[in-house]
Tab-separated table of C-alpha atoms in Angstrom:
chain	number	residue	atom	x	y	z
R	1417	UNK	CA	-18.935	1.204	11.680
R	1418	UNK	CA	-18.621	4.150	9.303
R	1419	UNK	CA	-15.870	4.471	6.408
R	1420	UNK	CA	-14.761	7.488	4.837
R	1421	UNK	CA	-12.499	7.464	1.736
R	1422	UNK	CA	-10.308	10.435	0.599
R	1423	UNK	CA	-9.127	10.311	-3.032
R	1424	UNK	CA	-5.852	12.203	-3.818
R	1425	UNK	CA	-6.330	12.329	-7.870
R	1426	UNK	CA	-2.084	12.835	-7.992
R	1427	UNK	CA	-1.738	9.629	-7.142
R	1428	UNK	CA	-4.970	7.454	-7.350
R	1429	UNK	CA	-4.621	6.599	-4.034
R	1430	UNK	CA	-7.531	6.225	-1.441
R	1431	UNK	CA	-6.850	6.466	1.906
R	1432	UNK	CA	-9.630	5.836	4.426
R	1433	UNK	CA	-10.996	6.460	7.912
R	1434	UNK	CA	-12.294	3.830	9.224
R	1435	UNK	CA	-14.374	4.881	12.919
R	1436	UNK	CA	-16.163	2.969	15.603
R	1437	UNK	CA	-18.755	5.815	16.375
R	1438	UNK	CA	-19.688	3.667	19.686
R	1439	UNK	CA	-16.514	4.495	21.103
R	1440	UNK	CA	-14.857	7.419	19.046
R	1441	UNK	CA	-12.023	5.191	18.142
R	1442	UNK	CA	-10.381	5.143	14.128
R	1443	UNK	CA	-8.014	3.610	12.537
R	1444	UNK	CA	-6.150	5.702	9.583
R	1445	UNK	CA	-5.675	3.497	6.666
R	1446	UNK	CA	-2.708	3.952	3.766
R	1447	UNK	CA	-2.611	7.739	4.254
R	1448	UNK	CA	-0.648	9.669	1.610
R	1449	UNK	CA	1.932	12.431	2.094
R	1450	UNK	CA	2.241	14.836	-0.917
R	1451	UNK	CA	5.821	14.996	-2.622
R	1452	UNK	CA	5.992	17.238	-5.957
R	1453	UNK	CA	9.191	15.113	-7.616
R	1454	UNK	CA	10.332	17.934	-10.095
R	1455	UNK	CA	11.330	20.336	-7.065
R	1456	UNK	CA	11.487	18.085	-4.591
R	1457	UNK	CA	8.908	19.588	-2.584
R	1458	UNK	CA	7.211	17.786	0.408
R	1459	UNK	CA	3.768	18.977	1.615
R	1460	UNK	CA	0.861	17.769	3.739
R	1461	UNK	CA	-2.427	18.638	2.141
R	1462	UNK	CA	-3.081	15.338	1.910
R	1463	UNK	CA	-2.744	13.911	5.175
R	1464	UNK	CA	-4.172	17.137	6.566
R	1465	UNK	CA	-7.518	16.360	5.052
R	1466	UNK	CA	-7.970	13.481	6.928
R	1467	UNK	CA	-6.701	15.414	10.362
R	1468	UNK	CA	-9.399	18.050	10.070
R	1469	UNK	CA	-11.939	15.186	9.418
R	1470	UNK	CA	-10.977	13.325	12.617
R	1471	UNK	CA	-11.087	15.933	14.679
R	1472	UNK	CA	-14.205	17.807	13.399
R	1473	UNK	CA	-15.690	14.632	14.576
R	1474	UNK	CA	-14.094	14.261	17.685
R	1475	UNK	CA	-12.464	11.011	17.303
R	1476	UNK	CA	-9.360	9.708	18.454
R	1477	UNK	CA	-7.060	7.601	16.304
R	1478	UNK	CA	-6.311	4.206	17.499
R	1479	UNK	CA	-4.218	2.535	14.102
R	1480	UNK	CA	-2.844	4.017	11.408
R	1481	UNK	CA	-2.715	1.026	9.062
R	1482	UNK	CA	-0.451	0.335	5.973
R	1483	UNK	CA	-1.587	-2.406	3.438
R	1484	UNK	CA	2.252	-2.309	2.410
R	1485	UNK	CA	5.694	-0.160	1.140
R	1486	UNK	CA	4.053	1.777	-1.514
R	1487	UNK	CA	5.734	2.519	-4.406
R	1488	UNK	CA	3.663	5.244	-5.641
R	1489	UNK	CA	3.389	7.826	-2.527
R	1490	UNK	CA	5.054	8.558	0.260
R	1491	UNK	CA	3.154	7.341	3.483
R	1492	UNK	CA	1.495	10.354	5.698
R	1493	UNK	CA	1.681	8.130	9.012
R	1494	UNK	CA	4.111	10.242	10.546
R	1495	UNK	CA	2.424	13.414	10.199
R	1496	UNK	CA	-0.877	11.515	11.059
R	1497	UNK	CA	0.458	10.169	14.153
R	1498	UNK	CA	2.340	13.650	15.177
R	1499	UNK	CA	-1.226	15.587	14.643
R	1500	UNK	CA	-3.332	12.570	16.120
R	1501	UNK	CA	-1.419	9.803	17.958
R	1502	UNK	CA	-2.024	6.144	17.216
R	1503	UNK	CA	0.013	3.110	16.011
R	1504	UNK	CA	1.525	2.501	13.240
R	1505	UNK	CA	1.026	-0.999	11.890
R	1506	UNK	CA	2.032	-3.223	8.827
R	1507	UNK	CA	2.657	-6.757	8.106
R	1508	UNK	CA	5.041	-9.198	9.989
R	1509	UNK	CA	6.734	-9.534	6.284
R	1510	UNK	CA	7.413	-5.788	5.685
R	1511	UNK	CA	11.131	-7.166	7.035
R	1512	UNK	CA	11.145	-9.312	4.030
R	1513	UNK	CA	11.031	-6.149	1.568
R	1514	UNK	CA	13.560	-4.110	4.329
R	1515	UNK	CA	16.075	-6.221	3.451
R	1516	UNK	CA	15.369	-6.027	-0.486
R	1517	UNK	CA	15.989	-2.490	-0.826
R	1518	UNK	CA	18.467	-2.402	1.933
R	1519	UNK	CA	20.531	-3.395	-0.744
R	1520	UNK	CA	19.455	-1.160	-3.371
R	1521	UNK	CA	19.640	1.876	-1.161
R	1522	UNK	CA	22.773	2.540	0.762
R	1523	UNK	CA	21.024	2.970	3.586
R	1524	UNK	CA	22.734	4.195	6.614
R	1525	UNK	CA	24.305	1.537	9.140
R	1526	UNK	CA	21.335	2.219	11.912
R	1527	UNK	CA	18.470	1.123	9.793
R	1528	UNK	CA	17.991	-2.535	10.323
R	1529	UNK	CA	15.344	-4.440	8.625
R	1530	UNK	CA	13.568	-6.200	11.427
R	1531	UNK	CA	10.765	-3.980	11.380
R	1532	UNK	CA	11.502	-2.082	14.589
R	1533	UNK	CA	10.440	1.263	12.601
R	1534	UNK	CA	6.966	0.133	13.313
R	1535	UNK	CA	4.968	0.660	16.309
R	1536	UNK	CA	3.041	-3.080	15.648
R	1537	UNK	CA	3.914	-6.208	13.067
R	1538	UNK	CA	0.160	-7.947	12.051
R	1539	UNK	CA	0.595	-11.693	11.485
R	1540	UNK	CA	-1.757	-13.426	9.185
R	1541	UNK	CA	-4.812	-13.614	10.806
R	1542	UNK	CA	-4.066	-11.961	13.469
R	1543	UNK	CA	-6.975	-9.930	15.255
R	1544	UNK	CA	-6.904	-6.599	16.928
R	1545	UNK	CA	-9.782	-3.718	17.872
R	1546	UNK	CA	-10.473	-0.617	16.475
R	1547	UNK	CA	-12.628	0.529	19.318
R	1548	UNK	CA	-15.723	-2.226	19.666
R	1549	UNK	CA	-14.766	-2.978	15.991
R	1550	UNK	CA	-12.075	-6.228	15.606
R	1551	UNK	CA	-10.066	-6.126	12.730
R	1552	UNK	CA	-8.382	-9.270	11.004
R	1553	UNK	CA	-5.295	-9.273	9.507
R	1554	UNK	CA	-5.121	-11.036	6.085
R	1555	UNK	CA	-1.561	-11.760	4.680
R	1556	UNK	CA	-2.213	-11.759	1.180
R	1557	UNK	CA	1.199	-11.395	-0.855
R	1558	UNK	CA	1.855	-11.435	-4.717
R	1559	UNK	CA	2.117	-7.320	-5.864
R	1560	UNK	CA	5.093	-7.139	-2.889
R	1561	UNK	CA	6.303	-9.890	-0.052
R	1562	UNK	CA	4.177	-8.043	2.486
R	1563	UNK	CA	1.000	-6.743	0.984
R	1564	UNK	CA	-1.948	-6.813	3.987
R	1565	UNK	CA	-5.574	-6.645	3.537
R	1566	UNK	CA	-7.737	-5.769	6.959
R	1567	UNK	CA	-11.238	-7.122	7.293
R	1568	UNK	CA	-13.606	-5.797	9.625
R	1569	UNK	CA	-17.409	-6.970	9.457
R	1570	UNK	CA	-18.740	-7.008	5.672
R	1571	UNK	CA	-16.152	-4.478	4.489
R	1572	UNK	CA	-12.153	-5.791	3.356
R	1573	UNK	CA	-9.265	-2.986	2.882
R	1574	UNK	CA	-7.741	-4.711	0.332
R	1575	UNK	CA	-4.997	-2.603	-0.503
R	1576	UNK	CA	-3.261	-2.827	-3.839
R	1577	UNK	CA	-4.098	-7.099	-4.388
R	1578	UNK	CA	-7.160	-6.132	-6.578
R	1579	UNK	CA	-8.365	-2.953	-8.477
R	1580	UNK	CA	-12.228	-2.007	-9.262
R	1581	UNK	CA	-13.405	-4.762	-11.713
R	1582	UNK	CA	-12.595	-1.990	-14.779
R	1583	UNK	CA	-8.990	-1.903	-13.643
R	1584	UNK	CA	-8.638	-5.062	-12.854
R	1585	UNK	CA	-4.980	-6.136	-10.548
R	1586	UNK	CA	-2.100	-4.749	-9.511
R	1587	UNK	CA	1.357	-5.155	-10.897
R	1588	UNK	CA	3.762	-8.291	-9.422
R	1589	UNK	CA	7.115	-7.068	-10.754
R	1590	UNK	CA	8.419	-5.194	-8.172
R	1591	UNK	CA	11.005	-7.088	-6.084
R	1592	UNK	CA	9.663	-10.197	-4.564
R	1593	UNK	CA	6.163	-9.437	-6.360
R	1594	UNK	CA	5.289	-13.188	-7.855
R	1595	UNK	CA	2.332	-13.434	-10.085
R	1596	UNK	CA	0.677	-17.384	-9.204
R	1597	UNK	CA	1.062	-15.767	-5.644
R	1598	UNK	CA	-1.021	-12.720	-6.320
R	1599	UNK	CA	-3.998	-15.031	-7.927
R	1600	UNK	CA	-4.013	-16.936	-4.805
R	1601	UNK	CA	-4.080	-14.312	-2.659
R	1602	UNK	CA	-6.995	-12.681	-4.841
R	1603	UNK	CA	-8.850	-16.189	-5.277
R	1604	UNK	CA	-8.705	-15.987	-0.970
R	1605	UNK	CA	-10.491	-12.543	-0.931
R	1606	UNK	CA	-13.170	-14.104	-4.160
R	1607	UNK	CA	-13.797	-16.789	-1.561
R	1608	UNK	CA	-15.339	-14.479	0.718
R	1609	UNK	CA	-19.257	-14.397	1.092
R	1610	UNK	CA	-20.414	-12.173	-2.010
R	1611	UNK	CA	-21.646	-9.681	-0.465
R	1612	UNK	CA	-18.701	-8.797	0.903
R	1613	UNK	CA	-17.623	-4.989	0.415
R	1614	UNK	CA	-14.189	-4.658	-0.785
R	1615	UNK	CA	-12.340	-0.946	-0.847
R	1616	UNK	CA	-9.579	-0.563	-3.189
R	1617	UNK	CA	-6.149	1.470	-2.223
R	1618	UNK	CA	-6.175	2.954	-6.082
R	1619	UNK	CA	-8.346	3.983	-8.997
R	1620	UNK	CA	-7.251	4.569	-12.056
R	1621	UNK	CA	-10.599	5.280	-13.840
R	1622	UNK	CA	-11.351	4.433	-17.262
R	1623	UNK	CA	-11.980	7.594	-19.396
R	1624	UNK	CA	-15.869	8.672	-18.863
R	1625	UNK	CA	-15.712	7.195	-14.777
R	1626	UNK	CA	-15.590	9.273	-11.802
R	1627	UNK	CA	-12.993	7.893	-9.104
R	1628	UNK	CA	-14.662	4.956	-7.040
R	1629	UNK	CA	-13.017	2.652	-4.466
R	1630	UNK	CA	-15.534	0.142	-3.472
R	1631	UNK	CA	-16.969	-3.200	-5.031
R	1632	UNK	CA	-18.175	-6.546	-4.186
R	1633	UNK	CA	-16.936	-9.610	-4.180
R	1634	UNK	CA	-19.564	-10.968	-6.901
R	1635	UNK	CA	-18.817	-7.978	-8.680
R	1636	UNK	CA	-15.074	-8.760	-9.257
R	1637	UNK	CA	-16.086	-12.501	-9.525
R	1638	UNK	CA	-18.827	-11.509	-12.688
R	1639	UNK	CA	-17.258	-8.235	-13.857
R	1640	UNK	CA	-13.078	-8.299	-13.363
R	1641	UNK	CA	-11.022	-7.718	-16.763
R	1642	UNK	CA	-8.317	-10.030	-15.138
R	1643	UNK	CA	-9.758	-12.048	-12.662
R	1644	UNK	CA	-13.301	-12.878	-13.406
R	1645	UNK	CA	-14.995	-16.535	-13.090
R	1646	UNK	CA	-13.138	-18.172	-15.232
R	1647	UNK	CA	-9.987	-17.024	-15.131
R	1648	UNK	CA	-7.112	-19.857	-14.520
R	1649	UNK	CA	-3.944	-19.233	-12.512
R	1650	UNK	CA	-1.986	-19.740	-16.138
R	1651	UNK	CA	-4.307	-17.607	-17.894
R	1652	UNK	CA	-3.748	-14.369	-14.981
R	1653	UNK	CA	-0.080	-15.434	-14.843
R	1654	UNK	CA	0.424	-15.035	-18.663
R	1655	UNK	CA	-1.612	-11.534	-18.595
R	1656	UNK	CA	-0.004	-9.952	-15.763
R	1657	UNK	CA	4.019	-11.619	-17.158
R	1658	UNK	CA	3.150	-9.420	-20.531
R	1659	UNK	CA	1.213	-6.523	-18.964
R	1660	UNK	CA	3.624	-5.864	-16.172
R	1661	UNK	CA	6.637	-5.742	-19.022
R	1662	UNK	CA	4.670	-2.945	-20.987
R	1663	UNK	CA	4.604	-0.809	-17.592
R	1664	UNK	CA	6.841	1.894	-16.473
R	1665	UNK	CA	8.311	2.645	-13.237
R	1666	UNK	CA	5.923	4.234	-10.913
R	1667	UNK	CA	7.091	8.019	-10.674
R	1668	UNK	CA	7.707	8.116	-7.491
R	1669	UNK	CA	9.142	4.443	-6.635
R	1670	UNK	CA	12.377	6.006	-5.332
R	1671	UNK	CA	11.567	8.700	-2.331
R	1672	UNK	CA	8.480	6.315	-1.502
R	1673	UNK	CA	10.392	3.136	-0.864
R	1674	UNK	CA	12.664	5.013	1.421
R	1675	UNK	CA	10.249	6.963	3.224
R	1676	UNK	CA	7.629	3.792	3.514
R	1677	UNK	CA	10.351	1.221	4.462
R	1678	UNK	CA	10.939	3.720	7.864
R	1679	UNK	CA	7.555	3.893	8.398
R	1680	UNK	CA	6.436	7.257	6.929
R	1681	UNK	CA	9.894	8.745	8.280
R	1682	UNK	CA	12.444	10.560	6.048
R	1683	UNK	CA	15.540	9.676	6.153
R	1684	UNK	CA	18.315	11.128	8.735
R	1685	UNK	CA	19.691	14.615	7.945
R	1686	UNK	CA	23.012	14.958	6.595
R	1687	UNK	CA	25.839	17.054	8.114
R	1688	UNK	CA	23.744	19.895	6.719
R	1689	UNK	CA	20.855	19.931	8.363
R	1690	UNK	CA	18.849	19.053	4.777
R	1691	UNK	CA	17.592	15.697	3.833
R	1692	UNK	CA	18.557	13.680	0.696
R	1693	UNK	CA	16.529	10.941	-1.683
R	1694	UNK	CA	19.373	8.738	-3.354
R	1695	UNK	CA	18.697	7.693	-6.663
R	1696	UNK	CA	20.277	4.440	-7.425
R	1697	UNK	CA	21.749	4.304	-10.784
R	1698	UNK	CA	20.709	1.641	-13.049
R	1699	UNK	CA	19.419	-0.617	-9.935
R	1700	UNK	CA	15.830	-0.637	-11.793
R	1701	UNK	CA	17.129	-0.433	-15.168
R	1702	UNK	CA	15.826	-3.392	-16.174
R	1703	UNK	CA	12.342	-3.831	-16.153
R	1704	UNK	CA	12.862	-8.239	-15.661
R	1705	UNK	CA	13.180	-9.731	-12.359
R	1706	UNK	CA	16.055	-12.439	-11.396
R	1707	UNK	CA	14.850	-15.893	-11.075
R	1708	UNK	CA	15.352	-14.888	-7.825
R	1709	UNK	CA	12.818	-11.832	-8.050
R	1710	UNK	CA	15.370	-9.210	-7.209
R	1711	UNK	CA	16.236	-6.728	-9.976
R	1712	UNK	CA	19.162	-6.760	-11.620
R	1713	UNK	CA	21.695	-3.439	-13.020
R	1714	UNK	CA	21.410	-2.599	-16.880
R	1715	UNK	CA	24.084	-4.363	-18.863
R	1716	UNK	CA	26.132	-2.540	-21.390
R	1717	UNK	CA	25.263	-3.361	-24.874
């Protein structure tokens, strides 16, 4: 088993290759397409990084994985897959989140939220091969509805549940996101055997850090600045309630969500020939879920 991260410093996202050199065979993990959201430009360099790697090895790519719908890049699986086959696979609950924003976004009539713009749907626990490698499938919801984490041997992709020990957790206010749910779903990747390797999706270093993306499970467990020994489900719950209402909107929450709900794909053309991001008005205005965990429009003062 080898793993090789790739950083993209816009974004603090990691994307990874992860190869069974027996075989040949890789799965592409959370790769990131680059989108410049003052112009509007959409580029590649990102995604194209990880092509040249693949094939300067020889490899062929089996998976292209997404932990979940990010809402801080646009996904590069569609360019991956173009450049280097494979299929494109998320959680069974990414139809949960479809039919979130399907509502938010007008999207058009031909997009249905079943999950169809997938090539696979992982189940919880579900088990599949990379090669002579076999991935598991770990359901492990709480930042969004659908959030996945992959384990293979001693090494967990654990997407956006849990940050490097300095950073601490992601964020559960997004639609659906549900903070007690998040702590269990960390406290079921903690219960893993210590040594267990865990590789972030982000880093958002501390001033004086270089970028990392890998930790331990007994380092989170002795180390974490929101989920260390010790922590109780109240005590994370009443953290991440008041951090999460200091945060802002991620820059690029808008183009991503409609990009990553299709799968990496843009949305259709208009009459034109050009494609369009829509931009909601007030539909994230305020930053307070709905007992219901769907945002609600802005009210007029």
């Amino acid at each position: 088993m080898h793993i090789e991260p790739f950083y993209d410093d816009v974004t603090g996202t990691v994307s990874y290759v992860l190869a069974d050199t027996a075989s040949g065979q890789v799965a592409v993990i959370d790769p990131v397409l680059d989108f410049e959201p003052k112009s509007g430009t959409l580029t590649s360099a990102s995604s194209d990084r990880i092509i040249d790697y693949v094939r300067a090895q020889g490899w062929q790519v089996q998976w292209i994985l997404e932990t979940h719908a990010h809402a801080d890049h646009l996904s590069g699986a569609q360019h991956i897959r173009h450049h280097l086959g494979g299929q494109i696979a998320i959680g069974t609950h990414i139809r949960t989140v479809q039919q979130m924003f399907r509502s938010i976004f007008h999207f058009e009539r031909s997009f249905l939220p079943d999950g169809s713009q997938f090539d696979r749907l992982l189940a919880d626990g579900e088990r599949f091969q990379v090669g002579g490698l076999t991935v598991t499938a770990l359901h492990v919801p709480g930042h969004t509805p659908a959030d996945m984490a992959y384990q293979v041997e001693d090494a967990v992709f654990v997407g956006d549940t849990l940050f490097l020990p300095d950073v601490g957790t992601a964020r559960a206010d997004f639609p659906g996101g549900n903070a007690a749910q998040l702590y269990h779903s960390i406290q079921r990747l903690l219960a893993l055997p210590h040594a267990t390797r865990l590789f972030v999706c982000h880093d958002y270093p501390p001033q004086g850090r270089a970028p990392a993306w890998a930790c331990t499970v007994t380092d989170q467990k002795a180390r974490s600045i929101h989920v260390r020994d010790g922590v109780t489900e109240a005590d994370f719950v009443a953290m991440r309630t008041a951090r999460d209402a200091t945060l802002a909107m991620p820059t690029l929450i808008l183009p991503s969500v409609q990009v990553n709900l299709r799968a990496g794909k843009l949305p259709p053309a208009a009459e034109d020939g050009r494609t369009y991001m829509q931009v909601p008005i007030n539909a994230f205005a305020l930053h307070q879920p709905a007992p219901d965990g769907v945002w609600q429009p802005a009210r007029a003062a």
